[in-house]
mmCIF file of C-alpha atoms in Angstrom:
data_model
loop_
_atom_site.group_PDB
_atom_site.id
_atom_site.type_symbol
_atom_site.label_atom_id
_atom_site.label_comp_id
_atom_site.label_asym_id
_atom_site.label_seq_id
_atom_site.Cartn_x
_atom_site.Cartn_y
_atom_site.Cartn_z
ATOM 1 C CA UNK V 1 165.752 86.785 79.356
ATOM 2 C CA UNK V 2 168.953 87.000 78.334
ATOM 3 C CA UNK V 3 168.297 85.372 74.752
ATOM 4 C CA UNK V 4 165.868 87.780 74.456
ATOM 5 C CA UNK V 5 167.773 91.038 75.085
ATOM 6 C CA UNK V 6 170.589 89.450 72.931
ATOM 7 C CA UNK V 7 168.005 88.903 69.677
ATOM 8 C CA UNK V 8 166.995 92.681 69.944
ATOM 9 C CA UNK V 9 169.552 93.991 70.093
ATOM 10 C CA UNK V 10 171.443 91.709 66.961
ATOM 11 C CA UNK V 11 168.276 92.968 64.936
ATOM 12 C CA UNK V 12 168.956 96.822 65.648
ATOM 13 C CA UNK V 13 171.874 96.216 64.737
ATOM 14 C CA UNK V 14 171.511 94.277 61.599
ATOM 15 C CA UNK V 15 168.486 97.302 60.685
ATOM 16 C CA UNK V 16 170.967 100.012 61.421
ATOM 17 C CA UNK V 17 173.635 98.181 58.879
ATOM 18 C CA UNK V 18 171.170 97.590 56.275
ATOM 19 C CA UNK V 19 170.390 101.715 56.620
ATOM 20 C CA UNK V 20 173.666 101.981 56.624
ATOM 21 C CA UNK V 21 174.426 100.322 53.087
ATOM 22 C CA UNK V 22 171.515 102.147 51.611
ATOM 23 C CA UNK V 23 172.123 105.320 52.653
ATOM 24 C CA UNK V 24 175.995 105.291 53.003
ATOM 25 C CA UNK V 25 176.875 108.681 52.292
ATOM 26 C CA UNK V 26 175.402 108.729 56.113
ATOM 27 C CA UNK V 27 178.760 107.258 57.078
ATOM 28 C CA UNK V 28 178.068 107.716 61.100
ATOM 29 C CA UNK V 29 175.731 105.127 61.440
ATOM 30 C CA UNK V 30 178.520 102.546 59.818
ATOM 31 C CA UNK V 31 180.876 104.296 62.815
ATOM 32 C CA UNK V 32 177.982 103.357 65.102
ATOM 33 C CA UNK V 33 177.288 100.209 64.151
ATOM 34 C CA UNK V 34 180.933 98.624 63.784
ATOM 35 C CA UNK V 35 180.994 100.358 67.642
ATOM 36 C CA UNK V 36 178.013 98.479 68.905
ATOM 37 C CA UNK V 37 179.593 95.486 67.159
ATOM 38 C CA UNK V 38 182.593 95.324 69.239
ATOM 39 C CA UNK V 39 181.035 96.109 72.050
ATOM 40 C CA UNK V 40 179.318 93.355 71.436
ATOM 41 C CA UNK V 41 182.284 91.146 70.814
ATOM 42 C CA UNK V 42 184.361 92.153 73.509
ATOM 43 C CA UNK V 43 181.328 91.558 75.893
ATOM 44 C CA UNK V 44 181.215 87.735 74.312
ATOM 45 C CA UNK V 45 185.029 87.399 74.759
ATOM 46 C CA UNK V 46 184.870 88.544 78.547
ATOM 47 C CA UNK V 47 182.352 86.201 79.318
ATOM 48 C CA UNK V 48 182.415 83.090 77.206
ATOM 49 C CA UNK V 49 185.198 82.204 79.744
ATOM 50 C CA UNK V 50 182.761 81.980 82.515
ATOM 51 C CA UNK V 51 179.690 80.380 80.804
ATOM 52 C CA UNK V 52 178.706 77.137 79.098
ATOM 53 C CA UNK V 53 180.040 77.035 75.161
ATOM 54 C CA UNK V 54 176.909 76.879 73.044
ATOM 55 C CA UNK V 55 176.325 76.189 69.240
ATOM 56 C CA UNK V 56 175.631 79.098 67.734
ATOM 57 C CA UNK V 57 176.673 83.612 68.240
ATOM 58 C CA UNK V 58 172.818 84.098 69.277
ATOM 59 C CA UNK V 59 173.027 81.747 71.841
ATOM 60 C CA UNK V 60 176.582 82.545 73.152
ATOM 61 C CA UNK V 61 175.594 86.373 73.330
ATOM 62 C CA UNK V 62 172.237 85.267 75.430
ATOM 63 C CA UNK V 63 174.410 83.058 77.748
ATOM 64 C CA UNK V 64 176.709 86.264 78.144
ATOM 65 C CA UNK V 65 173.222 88.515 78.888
ATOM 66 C CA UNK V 66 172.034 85.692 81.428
ATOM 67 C CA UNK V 67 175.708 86.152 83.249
ATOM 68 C CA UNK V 68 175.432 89.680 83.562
ATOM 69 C CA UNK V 69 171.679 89.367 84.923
ATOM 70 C CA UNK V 70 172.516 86.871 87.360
ATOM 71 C CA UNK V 71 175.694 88.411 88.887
ATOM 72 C CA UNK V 72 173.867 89.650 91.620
ATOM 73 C CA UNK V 73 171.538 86.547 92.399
ATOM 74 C CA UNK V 74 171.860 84.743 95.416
ATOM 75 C CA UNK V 75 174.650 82.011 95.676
ATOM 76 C CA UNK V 76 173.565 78.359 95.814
ATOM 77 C CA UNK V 77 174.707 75.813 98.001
ATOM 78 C CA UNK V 78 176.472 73.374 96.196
ATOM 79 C CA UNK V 79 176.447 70.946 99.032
ATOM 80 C CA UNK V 80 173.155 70.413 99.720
ATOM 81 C CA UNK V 81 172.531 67.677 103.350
ATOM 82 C CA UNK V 82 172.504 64.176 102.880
ATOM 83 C CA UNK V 83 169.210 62.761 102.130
ATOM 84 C CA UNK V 84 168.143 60.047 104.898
ATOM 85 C CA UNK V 85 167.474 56.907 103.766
ATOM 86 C CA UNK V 86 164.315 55.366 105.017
ATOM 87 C CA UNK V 87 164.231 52.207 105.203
ATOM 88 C CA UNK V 88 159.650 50.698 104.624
ATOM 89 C CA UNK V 89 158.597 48.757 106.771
ATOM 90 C CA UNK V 90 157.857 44.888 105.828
ATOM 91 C CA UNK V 91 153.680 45.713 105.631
ATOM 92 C CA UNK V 92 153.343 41.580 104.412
ATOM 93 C CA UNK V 93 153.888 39.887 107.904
ATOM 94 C CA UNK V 94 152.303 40.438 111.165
ATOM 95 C CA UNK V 95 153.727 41.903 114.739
ATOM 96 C CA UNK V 96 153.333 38.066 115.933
ATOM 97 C CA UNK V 97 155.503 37.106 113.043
ATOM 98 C CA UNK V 98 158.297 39.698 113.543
ATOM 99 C CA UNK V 99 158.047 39.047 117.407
ATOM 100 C CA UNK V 100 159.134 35.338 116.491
ATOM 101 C CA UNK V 101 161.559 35.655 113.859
ATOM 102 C CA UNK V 102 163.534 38.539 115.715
ATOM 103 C CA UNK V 103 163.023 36.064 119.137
ATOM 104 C CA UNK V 104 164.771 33.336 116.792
ATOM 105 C CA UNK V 105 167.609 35.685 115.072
ATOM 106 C CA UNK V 106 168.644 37.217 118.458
ATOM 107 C CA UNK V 107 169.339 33.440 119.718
ATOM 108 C CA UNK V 108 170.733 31.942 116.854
ATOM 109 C CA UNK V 109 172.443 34.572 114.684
ATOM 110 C CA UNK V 110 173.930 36.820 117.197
ATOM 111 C CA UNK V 111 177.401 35.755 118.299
ATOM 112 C CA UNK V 112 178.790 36.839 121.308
ATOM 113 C CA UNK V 113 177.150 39.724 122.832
ATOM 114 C CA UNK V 114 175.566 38.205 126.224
ATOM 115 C CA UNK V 115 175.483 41.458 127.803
ATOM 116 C CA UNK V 116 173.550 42.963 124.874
ATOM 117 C CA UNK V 117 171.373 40.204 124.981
ATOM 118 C CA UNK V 118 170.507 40.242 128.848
ATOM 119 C CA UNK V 119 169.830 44.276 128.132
ATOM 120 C CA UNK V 120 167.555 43.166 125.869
ATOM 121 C CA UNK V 121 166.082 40.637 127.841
ATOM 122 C CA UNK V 122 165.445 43.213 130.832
ATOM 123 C CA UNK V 123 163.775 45.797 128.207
ATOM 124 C CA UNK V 124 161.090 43.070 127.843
ATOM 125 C CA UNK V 125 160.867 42.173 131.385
ATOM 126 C CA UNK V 126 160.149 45.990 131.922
ATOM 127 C CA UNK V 127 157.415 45.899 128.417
ATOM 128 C CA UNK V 128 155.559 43.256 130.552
ATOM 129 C CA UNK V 129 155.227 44.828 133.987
ATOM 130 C CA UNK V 130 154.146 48.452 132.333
ATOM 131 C CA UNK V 131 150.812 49.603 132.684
ATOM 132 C CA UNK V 132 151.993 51.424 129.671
ATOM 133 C CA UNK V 133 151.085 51.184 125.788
ATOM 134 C CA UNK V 134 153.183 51.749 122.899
ATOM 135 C CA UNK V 135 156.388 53.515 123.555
ATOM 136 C CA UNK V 136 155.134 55.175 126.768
ATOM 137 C CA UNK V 137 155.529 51.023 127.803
ATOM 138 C CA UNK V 138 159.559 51.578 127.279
ATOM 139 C CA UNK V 139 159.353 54.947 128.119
ATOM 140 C CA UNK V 140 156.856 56.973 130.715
ATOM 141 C CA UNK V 141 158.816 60.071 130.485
ATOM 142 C CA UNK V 142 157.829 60.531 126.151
ATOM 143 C CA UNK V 143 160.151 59.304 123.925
ATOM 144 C CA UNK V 144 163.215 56.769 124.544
ATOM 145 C CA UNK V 145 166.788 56.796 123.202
ATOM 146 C CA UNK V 146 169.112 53.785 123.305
ATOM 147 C CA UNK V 147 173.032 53.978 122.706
ATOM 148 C CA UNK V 148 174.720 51.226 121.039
ATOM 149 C CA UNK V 149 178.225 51.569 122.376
ATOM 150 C CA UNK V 150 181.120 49.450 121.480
ATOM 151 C CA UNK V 151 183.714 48.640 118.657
ATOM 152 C CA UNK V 152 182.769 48.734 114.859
ATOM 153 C CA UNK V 153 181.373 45.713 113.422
ATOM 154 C CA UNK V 154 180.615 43.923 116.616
ATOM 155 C CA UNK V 155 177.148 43.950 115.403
ATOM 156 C CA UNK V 156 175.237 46.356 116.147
ATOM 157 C CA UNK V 157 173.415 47.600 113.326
ATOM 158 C CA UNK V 158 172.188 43.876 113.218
ATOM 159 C CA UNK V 159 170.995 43.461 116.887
ATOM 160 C CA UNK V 160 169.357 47.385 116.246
ATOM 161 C CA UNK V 161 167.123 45.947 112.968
ATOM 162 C CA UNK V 162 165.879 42.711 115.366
ATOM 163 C CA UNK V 163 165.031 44.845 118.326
ATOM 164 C CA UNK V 164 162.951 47.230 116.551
ATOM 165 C CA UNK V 165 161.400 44.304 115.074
ATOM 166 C CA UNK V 166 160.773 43.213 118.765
ATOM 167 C CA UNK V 167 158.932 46.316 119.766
ATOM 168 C CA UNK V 168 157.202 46.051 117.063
ATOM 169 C CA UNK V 169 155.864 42.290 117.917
ATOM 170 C CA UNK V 170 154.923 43.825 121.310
ATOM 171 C CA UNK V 171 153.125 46.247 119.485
ATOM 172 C CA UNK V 172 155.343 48.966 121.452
ATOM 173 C CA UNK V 173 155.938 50.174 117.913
ATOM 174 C CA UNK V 174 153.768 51.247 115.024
ATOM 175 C CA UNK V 175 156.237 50.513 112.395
ATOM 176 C CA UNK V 176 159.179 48.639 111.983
ATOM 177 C CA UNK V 177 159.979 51.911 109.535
ATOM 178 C CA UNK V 178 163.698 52.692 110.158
ATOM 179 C CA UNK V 179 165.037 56.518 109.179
ATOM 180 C CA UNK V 180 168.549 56.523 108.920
ATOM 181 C CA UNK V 181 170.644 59.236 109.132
ATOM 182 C CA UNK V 182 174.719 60.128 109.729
ATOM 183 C CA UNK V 183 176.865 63.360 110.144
ATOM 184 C CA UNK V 184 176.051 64.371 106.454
ATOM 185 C CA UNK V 185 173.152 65.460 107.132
ATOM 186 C CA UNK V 186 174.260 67.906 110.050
ATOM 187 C CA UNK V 187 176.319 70.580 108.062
ATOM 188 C CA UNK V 188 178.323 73.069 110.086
ATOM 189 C CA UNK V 189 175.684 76.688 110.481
ATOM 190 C CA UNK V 190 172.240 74.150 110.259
ATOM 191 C CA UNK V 191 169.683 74.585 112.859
ATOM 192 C CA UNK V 192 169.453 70.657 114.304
ATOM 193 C CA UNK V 193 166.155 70.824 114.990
ATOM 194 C CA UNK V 194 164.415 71.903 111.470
ATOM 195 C CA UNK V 195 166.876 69.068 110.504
ATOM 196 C CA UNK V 196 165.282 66.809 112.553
ATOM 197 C CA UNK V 197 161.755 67.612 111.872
ATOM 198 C CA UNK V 198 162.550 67.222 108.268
ATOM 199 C CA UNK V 199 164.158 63.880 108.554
ATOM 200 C CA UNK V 200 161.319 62.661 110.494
ATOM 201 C CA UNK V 201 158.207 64.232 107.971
ATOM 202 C CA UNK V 202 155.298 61.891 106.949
ATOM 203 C CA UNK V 203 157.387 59.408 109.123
ATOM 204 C CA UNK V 204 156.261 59.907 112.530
ATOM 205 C CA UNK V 205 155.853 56.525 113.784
ATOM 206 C CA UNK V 206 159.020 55.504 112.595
ATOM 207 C CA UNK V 207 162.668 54.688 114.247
ATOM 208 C CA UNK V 208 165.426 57.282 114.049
ATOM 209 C CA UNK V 209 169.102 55.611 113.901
ATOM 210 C CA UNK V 210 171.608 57.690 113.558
ATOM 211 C CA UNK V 211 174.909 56.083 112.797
ATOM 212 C CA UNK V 212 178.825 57.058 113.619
ATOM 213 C CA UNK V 213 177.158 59.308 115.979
ATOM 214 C CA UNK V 214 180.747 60.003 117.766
ATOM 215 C CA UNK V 215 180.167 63.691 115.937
ATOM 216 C CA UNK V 216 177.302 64.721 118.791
ATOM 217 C CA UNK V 217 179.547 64.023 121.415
ATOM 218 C CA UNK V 218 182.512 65.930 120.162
ATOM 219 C CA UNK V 219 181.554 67.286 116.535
ATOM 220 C CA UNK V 220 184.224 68.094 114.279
ATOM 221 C CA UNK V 221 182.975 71.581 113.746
ATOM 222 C CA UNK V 222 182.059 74.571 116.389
ATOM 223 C CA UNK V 223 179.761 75.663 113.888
ATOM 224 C CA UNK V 224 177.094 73.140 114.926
ATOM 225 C CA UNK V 225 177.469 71.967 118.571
ATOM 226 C CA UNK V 226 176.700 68.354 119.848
ATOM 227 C CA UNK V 227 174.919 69.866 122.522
ATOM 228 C CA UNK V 228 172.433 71.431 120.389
ATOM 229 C CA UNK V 229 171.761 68.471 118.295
ATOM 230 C CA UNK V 230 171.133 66.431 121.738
ATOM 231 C CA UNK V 231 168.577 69.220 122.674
ATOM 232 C CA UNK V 232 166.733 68.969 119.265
ATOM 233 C CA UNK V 233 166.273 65.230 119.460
ATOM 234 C CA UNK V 234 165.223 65.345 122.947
ATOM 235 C CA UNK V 235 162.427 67.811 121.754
ATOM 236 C CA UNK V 236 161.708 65.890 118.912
ATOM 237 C CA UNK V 237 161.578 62.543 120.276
ATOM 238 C CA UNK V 238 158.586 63.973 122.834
ATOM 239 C CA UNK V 239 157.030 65.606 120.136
ATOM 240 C CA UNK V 240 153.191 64.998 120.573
ATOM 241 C CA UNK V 241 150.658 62.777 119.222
ATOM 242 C CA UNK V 242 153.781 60.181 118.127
ATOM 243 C CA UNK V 243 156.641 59.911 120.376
ATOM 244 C CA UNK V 244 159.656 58.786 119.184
ATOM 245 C CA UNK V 245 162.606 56.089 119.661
ATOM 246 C CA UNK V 246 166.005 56.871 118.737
ATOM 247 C CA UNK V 247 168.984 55.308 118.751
ATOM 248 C CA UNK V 248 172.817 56.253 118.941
ATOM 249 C CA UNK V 249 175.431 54.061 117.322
ATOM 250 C CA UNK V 250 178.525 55.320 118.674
ATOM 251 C CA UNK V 251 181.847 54.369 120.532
ATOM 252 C CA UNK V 252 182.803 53.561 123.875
ATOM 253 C CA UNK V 253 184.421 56.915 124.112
ATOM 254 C CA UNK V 254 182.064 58.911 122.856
ATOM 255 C CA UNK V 255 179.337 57.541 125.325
ATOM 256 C CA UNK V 256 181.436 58.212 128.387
ATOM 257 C CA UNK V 257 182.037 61.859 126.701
ATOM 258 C CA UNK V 258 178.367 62.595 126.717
ATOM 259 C CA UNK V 259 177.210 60.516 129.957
ATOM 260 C CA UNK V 260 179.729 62.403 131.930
ATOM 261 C CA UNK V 261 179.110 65.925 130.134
ATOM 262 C CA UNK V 262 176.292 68.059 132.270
ATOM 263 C CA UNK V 263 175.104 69.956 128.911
ATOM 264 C CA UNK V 264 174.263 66.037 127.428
ATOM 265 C CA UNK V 265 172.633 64.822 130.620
ATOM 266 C CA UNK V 266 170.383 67.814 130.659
ATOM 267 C CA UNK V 267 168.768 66.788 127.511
ATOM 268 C CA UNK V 268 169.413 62.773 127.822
ATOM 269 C CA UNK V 269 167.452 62.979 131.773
ATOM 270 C CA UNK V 270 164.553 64.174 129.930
ATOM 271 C CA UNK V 271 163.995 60.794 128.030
ATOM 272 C CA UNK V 272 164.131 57.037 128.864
ATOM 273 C CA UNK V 273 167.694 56.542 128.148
ATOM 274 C CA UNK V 274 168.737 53.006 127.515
ATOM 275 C CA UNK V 275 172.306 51.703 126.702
ATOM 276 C CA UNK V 276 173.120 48.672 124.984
ATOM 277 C CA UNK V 277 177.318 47.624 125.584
ATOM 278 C CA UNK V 278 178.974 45.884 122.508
ATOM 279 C CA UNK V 279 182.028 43.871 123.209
ATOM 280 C CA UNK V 280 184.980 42.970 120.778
ATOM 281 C CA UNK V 281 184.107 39.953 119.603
ATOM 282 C CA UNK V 282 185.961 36.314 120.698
ATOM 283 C CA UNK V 283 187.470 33.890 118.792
ATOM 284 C CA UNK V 284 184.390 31.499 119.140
ATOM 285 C CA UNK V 285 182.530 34.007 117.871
ATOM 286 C CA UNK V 286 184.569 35.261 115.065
ATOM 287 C CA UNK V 287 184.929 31.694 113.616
ATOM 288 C CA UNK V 288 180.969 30.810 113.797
ATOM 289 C CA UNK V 289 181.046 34.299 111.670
ATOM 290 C CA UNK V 290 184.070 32.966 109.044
ATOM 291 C CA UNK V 291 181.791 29.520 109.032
ATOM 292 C CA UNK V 292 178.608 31.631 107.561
ATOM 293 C CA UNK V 293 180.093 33.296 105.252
ATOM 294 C CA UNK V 294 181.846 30.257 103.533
ATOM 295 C CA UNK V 295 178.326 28.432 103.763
ATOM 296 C CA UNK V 296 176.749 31.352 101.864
ATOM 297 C CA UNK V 297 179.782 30.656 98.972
ATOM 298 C CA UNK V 298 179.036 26.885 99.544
ATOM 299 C CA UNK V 299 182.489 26.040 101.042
ATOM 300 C CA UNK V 300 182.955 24.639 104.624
ATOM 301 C CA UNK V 301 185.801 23.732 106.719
ATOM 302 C CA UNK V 302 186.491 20.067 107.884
ATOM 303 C CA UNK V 303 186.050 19.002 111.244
ATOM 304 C CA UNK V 304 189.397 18.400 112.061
ATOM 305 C CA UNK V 305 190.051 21.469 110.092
ATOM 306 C CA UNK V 306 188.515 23.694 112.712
ATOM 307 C CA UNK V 307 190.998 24.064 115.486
ATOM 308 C CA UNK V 308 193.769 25.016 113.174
ATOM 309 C CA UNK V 309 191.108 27.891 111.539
ATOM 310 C CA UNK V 310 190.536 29.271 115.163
ATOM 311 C CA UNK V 311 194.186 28.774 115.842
ATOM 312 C CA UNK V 312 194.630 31.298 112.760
ATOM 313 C CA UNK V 313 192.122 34.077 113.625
ATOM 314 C CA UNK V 314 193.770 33.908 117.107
ATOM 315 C CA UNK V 315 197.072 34.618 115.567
ATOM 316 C CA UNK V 316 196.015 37.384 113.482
ATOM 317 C CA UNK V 317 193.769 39.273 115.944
ATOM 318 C CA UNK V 318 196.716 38.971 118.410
ATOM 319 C CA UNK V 319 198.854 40.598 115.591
ATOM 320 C CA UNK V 320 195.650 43.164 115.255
ATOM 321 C CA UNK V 321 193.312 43.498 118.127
ATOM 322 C CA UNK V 322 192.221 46.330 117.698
ATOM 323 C CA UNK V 323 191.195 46.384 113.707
ATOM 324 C CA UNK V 324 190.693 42.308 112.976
ATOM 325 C CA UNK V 325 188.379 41.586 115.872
ATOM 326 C CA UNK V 326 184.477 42.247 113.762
ATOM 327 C CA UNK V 327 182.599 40.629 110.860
ATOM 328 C CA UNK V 328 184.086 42.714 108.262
ATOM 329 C CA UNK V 329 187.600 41.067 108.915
ATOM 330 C CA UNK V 330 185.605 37.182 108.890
ATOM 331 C CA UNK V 331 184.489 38.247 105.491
ATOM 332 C CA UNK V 332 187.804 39.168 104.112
ATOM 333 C CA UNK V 333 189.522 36.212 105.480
ATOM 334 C CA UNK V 334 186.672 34.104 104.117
ATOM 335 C CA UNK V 335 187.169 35.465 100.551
ATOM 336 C CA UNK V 336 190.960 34.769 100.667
ATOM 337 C CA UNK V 337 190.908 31.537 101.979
ATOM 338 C CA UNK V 338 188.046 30.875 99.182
ATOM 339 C CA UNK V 339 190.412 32.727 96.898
ATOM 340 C CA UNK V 340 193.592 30.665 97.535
ATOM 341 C CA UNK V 341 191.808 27.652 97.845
ATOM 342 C CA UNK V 342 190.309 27.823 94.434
ATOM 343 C CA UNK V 343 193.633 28.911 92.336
ATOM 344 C CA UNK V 344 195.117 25.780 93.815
ATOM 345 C CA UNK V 345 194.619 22.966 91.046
ATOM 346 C CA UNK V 346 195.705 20.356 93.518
ATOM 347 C CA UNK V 347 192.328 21.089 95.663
ATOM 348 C CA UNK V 348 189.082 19.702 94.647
ATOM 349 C CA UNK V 349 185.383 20.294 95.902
ATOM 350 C CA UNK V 350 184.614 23.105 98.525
ATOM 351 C CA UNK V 351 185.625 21.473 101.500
ATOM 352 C CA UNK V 352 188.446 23.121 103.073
ATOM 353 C CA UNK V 353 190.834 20.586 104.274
ATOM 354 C CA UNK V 354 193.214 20.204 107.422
ATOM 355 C CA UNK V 355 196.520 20.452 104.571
ATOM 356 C CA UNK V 356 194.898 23.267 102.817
ATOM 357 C CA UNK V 357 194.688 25.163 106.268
ATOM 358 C CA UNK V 358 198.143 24.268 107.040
ATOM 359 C CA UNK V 359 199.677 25.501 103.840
ATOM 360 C CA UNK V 360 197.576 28.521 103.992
ATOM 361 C CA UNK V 361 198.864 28.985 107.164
ATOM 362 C CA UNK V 362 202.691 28.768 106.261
ATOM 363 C CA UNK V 363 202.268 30.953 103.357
ATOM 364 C CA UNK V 364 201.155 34.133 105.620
#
């Protein structure tokens, strides 16, 4: 529009200038056209500041025309939500063959965690004595939500993807379709529920996790309460013909916030509410972890190399309890062990030995 207003006008004035040099005893319309000129100019200085440089006057006066047009439009947001990621469903293998690989990973690749793995244990117990289907088999009361409570990287988001892929083998679950979504896509002044219903669009029959979900409990803004978002995916989650299963990853804290808050147990009564308690993770535990992840680089540690390793992740999570005790720490200390172990000329092979271990050790 703006280009266009910008071209008519450049042509009157280019008509009245021609005029002009024909007939010049008529000396006003030079006056007027120099006038129109500047105005012209001074209207291009003014706003070239606040637009986009282009190539060429015509386009630069249209840009300034466009400005002036829009000044009054409505604003934008320039932080549009978060968009969830979803995560499809693995449509090649059957509930029978999810049942028995998550059966499998639960009792071989989950360290630690007995308590999580007797709560999951007395889910199934309950699946089997329902006279239930589907999720109305975890859940009479419509819809179910399970908190994962406990430290980071004690491994929850793992036990979370093989217990969907449970309910699925017991064909309490359609899908093992996972939406995921975080505090990103709850801006401050949203309405939770449309938020919720958008998230969950086309994907009915899927799992909502939400993760670092310490925000409902006590949400860093007023503008959009916790208490509100708990309401909205208690409506949501007995939305008919689907109901739905969400889960909570959150800390210890901010469960015991929202257990012990009236507002949250209004809206957490009305669904099958299921908790599943993470521990810090033991020694044991941490040094099957650091034993994985140098198998998947193709290192490993000697036999008689093993007490000093767990001797060393002792030591350091005594020095750091409460930031060294989870995977994420195994995998660092993996890579520098790997790392040191490698720049050493002296070492050969991947084998890390009882000397190497020692030397590493001394050289903390």
């Amino acid at each position: 529009m703006g280009k266009l207003i910008a071209t008519v006008i450049i042509a009157v004035l280019a008509f009245m200038a021609v005029i002009a040099l024909v007939k010049f005893l008529h000396l006003y319309l030079v006056f007027v056209s120099i006038l129109l000129w500047l105005v012209v100019l001074f209207s291009f200085l003014y706003i070239n500041d606040k637009g986009p440089a282009f190539i060429n006057n015509n386009q630069r006066i249209a840009a300034g025309f466009d400005w002036l047009l829009a000044v009054n439009a409505p604003a934008q947001d320039d932080h549009p939500p978060a968009t969830p990621q979803v995560r499809a469903p693995d449509n090649t293998r059957s509930p029978d063959e999810a049942l028995k690989e998550a059966l499998f990973y639960l009792e071989e690749g989950i360290y630690g965690q007995g308590q999580v793995k007797q709560q999951i244990n007395d889910i199934f117990s309950r699946l089997e004595n329902s006279p239930h289907t589907g999720l109305r088999a975890l859940s009479p009361s419509d819809g179910a939500i399970i908190l994962l409570r406990g430290p980071q990287g004690s491994g929850k988001t793992i036990v979370t993807s093989q217990f969907i892929s449970l309910l699925y083998g017991e064909k309490v679950l359609e899908t093992e379709e996972i939406i995921e979504a975080d505090r990103l896509d709850f801006p401050p002044g949203s309405d939770p529920l449309d938020i919720l219903y958008t998230l969950i669009d086309n994907h009915q029959s899927a799992t909502l996790i939400i993760h670092d979900a310490d925000f409902i409990a006590d949400p860093e803004s007023e503008a959009i309460s916790g208490h509100s978002i708990g309401t909205a995916i208690a409506r949501v989650a007995k939305k008919d013909p689907h109901c739905l299963l969400v889960i909570l990853e959150l800390s210890d804290k901010a469960a015991n916030k929202m257990l012990k808050d009236p507002e949250h147990k209004k809206w957490l009564d009305k669904l099958g509410t299921f908790e599943f308690n993470f521990q810090q993770l033991d020694a044991d535990s941490l040094l099957k972890i650091l034993v994985d992840y140098l198998q998947d680089e193709s290192f490993s540690i000697a036999s008689d190399g093993l007490p000093r390793i767990k001797r060393l992740i002792q030591d350091i999570a005594d020095e750091a309890p409460e930031n060294f005790k989870n995977a994420h720490s195994m995998r660092h200390l993996s890579e520098s062990l790997i790392q040191s172990f490698s720049s050493d000329e002296n070492n050969e092979g991947t084998v890390l030995t009882p000397a190497f271990i020692s030397g590493y050790i001394a050289a903390r």
